[in-house]
CSV table of C-alpha atoms and ligand atoms in Angstrom, one decimal:
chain,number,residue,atom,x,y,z
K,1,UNK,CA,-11.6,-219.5,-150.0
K,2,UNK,CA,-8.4,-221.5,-149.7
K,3,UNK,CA,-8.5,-225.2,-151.6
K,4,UNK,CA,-6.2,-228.3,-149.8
K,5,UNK,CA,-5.9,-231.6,-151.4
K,6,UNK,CA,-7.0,-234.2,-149.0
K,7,UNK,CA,-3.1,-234.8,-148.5
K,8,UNK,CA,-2.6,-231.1,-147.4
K,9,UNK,CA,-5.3,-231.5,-145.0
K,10,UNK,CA,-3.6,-234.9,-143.3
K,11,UNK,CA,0.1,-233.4,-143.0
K,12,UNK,CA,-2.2,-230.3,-141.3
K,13,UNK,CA,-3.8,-232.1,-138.8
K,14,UNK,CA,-0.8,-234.5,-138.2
K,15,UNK,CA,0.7,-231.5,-137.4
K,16,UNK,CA,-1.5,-230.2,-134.9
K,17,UNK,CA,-1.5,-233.5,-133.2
K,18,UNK,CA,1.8,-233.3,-132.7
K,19,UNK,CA,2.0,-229.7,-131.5
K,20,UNK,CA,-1.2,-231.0,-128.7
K,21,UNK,CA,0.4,-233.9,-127.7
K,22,UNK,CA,3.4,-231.6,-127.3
K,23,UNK,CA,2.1,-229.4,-125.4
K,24,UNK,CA,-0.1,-231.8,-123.2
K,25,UNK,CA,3.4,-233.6,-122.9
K,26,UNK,CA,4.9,-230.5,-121.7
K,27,UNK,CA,1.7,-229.5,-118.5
K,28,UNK,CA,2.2,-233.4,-118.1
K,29,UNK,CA,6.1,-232.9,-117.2
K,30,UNK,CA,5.7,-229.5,-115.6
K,31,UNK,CA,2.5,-231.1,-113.0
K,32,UNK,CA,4.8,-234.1,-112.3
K,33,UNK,CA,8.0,-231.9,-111.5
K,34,UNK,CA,6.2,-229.8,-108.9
K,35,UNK,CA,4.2,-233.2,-107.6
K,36,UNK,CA,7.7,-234.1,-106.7
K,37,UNK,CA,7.6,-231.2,-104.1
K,38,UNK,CA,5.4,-232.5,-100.7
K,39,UNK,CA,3.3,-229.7,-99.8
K,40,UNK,CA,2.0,-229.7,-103.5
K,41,UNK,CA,1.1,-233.2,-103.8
K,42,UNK,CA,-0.5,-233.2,-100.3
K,43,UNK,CA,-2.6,-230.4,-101.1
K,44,UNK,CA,-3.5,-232.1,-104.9
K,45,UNK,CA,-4.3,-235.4,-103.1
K,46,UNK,CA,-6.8,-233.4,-100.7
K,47,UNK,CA,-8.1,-231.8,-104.0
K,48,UNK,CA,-10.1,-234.8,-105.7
K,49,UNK,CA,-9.7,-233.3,-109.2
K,50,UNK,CA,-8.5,-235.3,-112.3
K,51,UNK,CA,-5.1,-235.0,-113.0
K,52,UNK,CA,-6.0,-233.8,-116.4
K,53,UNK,CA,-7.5,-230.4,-115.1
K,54,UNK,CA,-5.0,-230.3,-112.3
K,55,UNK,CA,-1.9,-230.1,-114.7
K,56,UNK,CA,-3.1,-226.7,-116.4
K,57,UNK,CA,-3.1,-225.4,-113.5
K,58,UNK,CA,0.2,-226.3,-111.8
K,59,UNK,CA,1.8,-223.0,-111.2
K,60,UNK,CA,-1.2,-221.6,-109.5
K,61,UNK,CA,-1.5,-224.8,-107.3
K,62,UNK,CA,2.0,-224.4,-106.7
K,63,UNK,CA,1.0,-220.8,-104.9
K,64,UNK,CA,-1.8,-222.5,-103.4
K,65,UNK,CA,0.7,-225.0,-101.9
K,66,UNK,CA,3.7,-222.7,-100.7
K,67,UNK,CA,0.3,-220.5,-98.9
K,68,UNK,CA,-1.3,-223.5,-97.3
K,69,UNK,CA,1.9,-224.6,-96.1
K,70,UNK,CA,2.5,-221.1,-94.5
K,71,UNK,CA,-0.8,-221.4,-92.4
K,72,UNK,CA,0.2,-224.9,-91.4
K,73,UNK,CA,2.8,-223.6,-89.5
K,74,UNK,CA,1.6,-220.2,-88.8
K,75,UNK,CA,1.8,-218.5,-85.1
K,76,UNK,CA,0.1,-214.8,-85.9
K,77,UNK,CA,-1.7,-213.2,-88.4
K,78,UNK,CA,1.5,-210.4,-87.3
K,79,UNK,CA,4.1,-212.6,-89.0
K,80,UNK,CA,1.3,-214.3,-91.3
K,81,UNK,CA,3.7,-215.5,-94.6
K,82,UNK,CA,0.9,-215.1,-97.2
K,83,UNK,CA,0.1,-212.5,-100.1
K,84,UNK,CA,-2.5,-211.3,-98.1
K,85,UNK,CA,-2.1,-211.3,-94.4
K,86,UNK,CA,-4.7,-213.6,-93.1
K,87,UNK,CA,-6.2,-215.0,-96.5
K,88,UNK,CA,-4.9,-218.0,-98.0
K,89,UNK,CA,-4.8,-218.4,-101.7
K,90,UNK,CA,-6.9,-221.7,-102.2
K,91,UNK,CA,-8.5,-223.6,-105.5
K,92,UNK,CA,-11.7,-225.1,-106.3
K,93,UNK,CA,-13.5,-226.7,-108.9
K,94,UNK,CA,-16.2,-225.5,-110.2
K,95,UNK,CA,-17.3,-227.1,-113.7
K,96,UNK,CA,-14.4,-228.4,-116.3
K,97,UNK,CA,-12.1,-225.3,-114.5
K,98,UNK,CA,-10.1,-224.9,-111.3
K,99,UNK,CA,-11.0,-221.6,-109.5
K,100,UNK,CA,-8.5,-219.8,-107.3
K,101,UNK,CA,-9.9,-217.1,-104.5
K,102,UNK,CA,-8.0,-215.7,-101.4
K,103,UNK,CA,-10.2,-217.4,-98.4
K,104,UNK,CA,-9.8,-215.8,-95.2
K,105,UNK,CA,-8.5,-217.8,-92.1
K,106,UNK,CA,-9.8,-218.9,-88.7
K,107,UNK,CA,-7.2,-216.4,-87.1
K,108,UNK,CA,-8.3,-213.4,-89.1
K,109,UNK,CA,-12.1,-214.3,-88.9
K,110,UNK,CA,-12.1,-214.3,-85.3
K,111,UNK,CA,-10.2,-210.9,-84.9
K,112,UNK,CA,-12.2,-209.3,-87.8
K,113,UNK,CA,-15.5,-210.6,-85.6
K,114,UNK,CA,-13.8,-208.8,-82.2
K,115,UNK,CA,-13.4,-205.7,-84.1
K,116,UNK,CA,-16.8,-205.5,-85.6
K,117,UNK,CA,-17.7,-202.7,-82.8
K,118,UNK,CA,-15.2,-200.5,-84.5
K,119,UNK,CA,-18.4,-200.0,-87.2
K,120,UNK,CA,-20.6,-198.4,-84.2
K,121,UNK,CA,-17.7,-195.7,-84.6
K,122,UNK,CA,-16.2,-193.1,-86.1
K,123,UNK,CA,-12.9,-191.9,-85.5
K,124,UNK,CA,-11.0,-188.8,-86.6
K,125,UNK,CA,-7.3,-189.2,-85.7
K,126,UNK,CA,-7.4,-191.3,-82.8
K,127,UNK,CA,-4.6,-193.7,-83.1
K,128,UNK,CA,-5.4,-197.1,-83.6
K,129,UNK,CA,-4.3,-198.4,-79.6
K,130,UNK,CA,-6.3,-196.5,-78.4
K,131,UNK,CA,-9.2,-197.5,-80.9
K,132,UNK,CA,-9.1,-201.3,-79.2
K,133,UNK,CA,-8.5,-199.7,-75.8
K,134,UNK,CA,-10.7,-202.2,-73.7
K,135,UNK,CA,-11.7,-203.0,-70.2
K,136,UNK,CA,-9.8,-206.1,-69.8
K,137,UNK,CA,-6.0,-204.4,-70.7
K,138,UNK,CA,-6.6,-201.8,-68.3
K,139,UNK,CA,-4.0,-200.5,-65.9
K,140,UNK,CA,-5.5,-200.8,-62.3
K,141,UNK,CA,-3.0,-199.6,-60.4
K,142,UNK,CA,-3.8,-195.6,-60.0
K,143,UNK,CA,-6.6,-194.8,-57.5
K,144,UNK,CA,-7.4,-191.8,-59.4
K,145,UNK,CA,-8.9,-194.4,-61.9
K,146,UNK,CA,-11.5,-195.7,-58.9
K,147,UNK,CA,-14.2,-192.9,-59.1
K,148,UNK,CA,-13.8,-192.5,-62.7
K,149,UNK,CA,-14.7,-196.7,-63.1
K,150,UNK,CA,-17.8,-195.8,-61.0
K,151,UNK,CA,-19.2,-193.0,-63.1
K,152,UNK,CA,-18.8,-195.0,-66.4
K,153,UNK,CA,-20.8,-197.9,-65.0
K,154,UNK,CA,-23.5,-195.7,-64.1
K,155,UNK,CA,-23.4,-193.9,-67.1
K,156,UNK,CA,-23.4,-197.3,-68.6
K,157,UNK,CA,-26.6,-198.4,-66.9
K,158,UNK,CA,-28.5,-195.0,-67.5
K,159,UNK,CA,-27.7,-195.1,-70.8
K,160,UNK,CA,-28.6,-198.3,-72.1
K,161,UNK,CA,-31.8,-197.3,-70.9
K,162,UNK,CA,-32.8,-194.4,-71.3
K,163,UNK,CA,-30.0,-193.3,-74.5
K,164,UNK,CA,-29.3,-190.3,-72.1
K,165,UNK,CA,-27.1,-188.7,-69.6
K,166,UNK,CA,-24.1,-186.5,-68.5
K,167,UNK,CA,-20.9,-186.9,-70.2
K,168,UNK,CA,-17.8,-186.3,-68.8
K,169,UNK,CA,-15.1,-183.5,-68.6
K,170,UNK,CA,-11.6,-185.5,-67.7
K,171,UNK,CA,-8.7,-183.3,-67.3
K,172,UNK,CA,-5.0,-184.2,-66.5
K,173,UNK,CA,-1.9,-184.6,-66.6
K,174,UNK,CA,-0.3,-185.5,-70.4
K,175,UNK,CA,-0.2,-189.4,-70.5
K,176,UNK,CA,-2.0,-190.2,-67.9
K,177,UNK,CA,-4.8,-192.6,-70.5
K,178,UNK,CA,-7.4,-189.9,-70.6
K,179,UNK,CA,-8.0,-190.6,-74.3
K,180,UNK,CA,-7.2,-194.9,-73.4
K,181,UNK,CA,-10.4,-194.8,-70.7
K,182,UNK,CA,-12.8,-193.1,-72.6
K,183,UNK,CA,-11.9,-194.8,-76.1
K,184,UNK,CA,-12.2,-198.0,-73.3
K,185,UNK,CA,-15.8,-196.7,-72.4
K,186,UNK,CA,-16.8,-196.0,-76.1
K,187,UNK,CA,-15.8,-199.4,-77.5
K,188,UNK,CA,-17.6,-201.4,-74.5
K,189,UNK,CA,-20.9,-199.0,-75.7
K,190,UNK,CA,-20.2,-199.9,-79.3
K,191,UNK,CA,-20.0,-203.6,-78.5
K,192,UNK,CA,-24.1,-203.4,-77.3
K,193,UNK,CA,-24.4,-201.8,-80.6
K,194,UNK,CA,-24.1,-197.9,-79.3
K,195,UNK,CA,-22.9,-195.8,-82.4
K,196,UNK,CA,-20.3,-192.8,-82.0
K,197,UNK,CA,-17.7,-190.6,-82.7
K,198,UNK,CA,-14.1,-190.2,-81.1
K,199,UNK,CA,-12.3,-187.1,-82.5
K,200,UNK,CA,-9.2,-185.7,-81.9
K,201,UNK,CA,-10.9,-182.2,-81.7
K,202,UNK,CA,-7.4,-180.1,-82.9
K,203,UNK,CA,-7.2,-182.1,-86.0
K,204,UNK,CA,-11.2,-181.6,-86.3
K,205,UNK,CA,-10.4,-178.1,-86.6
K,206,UNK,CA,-7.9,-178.6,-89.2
K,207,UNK,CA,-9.6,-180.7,-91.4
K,208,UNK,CA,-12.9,-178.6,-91.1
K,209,UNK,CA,-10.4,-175.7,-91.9
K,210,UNK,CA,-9.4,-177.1,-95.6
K,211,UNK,CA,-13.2,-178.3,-96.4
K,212,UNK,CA,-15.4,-176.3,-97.8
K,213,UNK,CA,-19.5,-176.7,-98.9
K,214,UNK,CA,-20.9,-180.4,-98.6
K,215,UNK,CA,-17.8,-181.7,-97.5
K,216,UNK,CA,-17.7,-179.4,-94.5
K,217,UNK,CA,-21.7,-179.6,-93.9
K,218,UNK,CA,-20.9,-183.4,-94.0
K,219,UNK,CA,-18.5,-183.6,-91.3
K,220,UNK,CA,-19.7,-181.1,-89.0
K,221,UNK,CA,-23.1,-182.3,-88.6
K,222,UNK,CA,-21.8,-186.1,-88.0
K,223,UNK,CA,-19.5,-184.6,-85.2
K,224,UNK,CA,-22.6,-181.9,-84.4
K,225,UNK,CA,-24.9,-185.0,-84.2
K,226,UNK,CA,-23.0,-187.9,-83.4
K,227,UNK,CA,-25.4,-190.1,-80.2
K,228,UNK,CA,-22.2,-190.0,-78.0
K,229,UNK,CA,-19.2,-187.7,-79.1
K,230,UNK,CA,-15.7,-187.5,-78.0
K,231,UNK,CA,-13.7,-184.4,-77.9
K,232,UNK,CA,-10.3,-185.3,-77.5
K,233,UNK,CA,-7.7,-182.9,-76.3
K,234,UNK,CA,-9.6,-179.8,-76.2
K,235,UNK,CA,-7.4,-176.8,-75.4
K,236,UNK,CA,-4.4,-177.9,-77.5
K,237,UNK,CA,-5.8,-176.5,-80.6
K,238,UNK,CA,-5.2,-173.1,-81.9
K,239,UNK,CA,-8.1,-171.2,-80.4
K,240,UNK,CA,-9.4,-168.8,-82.6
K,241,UNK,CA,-12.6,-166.6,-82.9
K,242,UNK,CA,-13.7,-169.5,-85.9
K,243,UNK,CA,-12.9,-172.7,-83.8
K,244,UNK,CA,-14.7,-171.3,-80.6
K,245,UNK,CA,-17.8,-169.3,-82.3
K,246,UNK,CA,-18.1,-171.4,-85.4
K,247,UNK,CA,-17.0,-174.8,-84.5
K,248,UNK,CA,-17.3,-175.1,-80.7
K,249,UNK,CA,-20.0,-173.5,-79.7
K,250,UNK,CA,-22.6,-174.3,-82.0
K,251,UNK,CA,-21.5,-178.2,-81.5
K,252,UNK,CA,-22.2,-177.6,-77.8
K,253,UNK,CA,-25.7,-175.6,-78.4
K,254,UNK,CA,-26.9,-178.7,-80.6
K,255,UNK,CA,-26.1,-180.9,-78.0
K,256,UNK,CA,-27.2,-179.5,-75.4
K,257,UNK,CA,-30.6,-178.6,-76.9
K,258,UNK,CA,-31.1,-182.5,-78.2
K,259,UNK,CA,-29.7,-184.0,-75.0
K,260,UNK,CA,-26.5,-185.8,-76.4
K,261,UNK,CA,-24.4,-187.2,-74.3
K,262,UNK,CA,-20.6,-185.3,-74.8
K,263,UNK,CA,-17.0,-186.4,-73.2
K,264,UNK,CA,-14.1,-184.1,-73.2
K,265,UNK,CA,-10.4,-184.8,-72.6
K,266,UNK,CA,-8.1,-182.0,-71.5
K,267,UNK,CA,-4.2,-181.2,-70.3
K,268,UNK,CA,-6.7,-178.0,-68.9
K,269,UNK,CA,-9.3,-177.6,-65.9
K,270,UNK,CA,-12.2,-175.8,-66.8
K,271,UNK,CA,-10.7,-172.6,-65.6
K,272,UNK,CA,-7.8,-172.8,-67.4
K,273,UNK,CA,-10.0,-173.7,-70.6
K,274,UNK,CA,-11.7,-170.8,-70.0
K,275,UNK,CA,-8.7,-168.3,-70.2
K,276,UNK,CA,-7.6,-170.1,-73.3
K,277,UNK,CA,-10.7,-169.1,-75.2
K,278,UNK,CA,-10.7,-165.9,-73.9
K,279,UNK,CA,-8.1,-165.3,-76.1
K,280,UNK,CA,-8.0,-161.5,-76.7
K,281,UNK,CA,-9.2,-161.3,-73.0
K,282,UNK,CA,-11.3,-158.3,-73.6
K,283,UNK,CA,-14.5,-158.3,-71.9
K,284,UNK,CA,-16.3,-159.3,-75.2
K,285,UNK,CA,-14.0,-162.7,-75.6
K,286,UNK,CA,-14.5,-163.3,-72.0
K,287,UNK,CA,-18.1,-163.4,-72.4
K,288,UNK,CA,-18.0,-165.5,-74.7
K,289,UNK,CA,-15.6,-168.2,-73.2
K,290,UNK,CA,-17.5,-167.9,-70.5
K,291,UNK,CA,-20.5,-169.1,-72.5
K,292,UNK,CA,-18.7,-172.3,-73.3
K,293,UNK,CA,-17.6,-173.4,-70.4
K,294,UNK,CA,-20.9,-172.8,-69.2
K,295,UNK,CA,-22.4,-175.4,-71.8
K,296,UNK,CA,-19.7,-177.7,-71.3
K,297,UNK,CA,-20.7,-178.0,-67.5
K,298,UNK,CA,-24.2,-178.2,-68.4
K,299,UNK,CA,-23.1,-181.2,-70.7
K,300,UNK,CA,-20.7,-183.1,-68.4
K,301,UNK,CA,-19.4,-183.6,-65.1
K,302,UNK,CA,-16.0,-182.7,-64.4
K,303,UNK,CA,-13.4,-185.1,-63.2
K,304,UNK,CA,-9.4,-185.5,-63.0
K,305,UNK,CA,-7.0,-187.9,-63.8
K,306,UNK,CA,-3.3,-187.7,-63.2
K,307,UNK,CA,-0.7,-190.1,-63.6
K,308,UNK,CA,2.4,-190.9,-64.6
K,309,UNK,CA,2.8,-190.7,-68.2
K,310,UNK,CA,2.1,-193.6,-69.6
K,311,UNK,CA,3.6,-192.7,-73.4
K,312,UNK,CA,6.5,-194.7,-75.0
K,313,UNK,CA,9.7,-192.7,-75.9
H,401,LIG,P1,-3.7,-189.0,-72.3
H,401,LIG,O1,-4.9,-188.9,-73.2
H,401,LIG,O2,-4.0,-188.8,-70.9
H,401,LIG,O3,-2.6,-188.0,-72.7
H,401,LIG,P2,-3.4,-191.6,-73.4
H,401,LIG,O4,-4.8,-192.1,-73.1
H,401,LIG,O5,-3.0,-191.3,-74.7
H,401,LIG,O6,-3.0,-190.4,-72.4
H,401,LIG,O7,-2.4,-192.8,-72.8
H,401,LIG,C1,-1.0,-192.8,-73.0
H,401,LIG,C2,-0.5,-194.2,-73.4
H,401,LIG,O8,-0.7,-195.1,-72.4
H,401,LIG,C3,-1.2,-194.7,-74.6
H,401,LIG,O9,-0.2,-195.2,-75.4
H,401,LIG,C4,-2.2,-195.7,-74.1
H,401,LIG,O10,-2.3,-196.8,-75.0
H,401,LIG,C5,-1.6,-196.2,-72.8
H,401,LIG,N1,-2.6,-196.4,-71.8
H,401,LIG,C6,-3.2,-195.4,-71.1
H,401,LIG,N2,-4.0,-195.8,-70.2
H,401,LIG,C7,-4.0,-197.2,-70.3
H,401,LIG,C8,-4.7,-198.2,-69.6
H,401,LIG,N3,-5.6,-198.0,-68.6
H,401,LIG,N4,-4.4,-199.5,-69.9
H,401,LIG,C9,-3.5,-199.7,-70.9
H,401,LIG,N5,-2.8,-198.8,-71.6
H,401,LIG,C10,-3.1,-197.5,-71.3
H,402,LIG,MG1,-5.2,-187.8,-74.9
């Protein structure tokens, strides 16, 4: 062990006084430069810390500022200014230390609590308009839309009390908003707490193509299983024997057999449908297509919408 004289240990701890007082000197000058600056001495002032806290934490209180000034003059979370769209980086003391946590805003809490259907659902590839398609946005200018308004509300009602009924088979033109009023129909459901699953049925394929074991089991069955199911754009996949015998058909059979309400969107009637998955169009295939669109109209009533297209670009 080291021995000092006493006089060592003075010239020691006079210097480390200095160097503390130095440093204390420089947080003193640093806090009082950025108090200069208005929207960090209003938000210090709101603060009631002691100054002597506050001035180890200046830089970080000069973030807080610069955010909280952002939401003060903030007109959407769209253009929101902040690290994190629709949080504001904001301090607090707790103890001798300042704590600094990303709170979320008014704005973002009260869209995060108009999109907390979306957790009734589960989407494959369904772009995200059409995932807040609602009700109230809804074009009402084609009369095609009138008898199609009238089957949901029915299908609403029976539904809600009785967790069954006859989906629906809505064919049409491309653009028309056959995906927009069904994803409209599913988000109203998932709003009374109905769970589901919208899926953009050729990418189903797809993705059910490159799984394999569990992962494959896993996602079939939720689509197989699902209390309402969606199956967007039917007949603009790449029918093969797989997708119809594999895929299709035993989703339908499942469905059928546990009474689950199923919706299909298609550019195809039924009859058209049909001579899609025939493929081959020997008797054998026809047989067999013909057995899906039998299940299909056991499963759902047909309707049609067509309209002008309604897509941008
Ligand atoms: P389809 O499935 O018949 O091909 P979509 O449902 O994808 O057509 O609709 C095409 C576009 O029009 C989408 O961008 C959708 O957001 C919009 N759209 C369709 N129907 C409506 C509606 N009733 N109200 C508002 N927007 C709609
Ligand atoms: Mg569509």
């Amino acid at each position: 062990m080291l021995n000092y004289s006493w006089k060592q240990v003075n010239v020691m701890k006079a210097i480390q006084n200095y160097l503390k007082k130095n440093e204390t000197g420089n947080l003193k000058r640093n806090y009082m430069d950025a108090y200069q600056n208005e929207s960090f001495h209003h938000l210090v002032d709101t603060l009631n810390i002691e100054e002597n806290l506050l001035m180890k934490y200046t830089s970080q209180l000069e973030e807080a500022a610069v955010e909280k000034e952002n939401c003060k003059h903030c007109r959407n979370l769209v253009t929101c200014k902040n690290k994190m769209k629709g949080y504001c980086y904001t301090p607090r003391k707790e103890k001798q230390r300042i704590i600094f946590s990303y709170e979320m805003c008014s704005r973002k809490e009260k869209q995060e609590a108009l999109l907390a259907y979306q957790k009734n659902i589960h989407y494959f590839r369904i772009p995200k308009q059409i995932a807040m398609a609602s009700f109230q946005d809804f074009y009402k200018d084609s009369k095609g839309r009138v008898p199609i308004l009238k089957y949901f509300q029915s299908f609403m009602e029976e539904y809600l009390k009785t967790k069954k009924g006859k989906g629906l088979y809505l064919c049409g033109s491309f653009g028309s908003g056959k995906t927009y009023m069904l994803a409209a129909l599913f988000n109203e459901l998932a709003k009374k707490g109905v769970e589901s699953c919208m899926v953009y049925y050729p990418e189903l394929l797809r993705l059910l193509k490159s799984s394999f074991g569990s992962s494959y089991e896993e996602k079939f069955t939720m689509v197989k299983k699902a209390p309402l199911l969606l199956l967007d754009d039917i007949g603009a996949e790449n029918v093969t024997p797989w997708s119809r015998d594999e895929v299709l058909g035993p989703i339908l059979q499942y469905r059928m057999e546990e009474e689950l309400p199923t919706f299909f969107t298609s550019n195809f009637t039924l009859e058209e449908l049909e001579k899609l998955l025939g493929e081959t169009k020997n008797s054998i295939e026809m047989v067999k297509a013909r057995r899906i669109i039998e299940r299909i109209k056991q499963l759902s009533e047909s309707m049609v919408l067509n309209s002008k297209n309604r897509r941008e670009g």
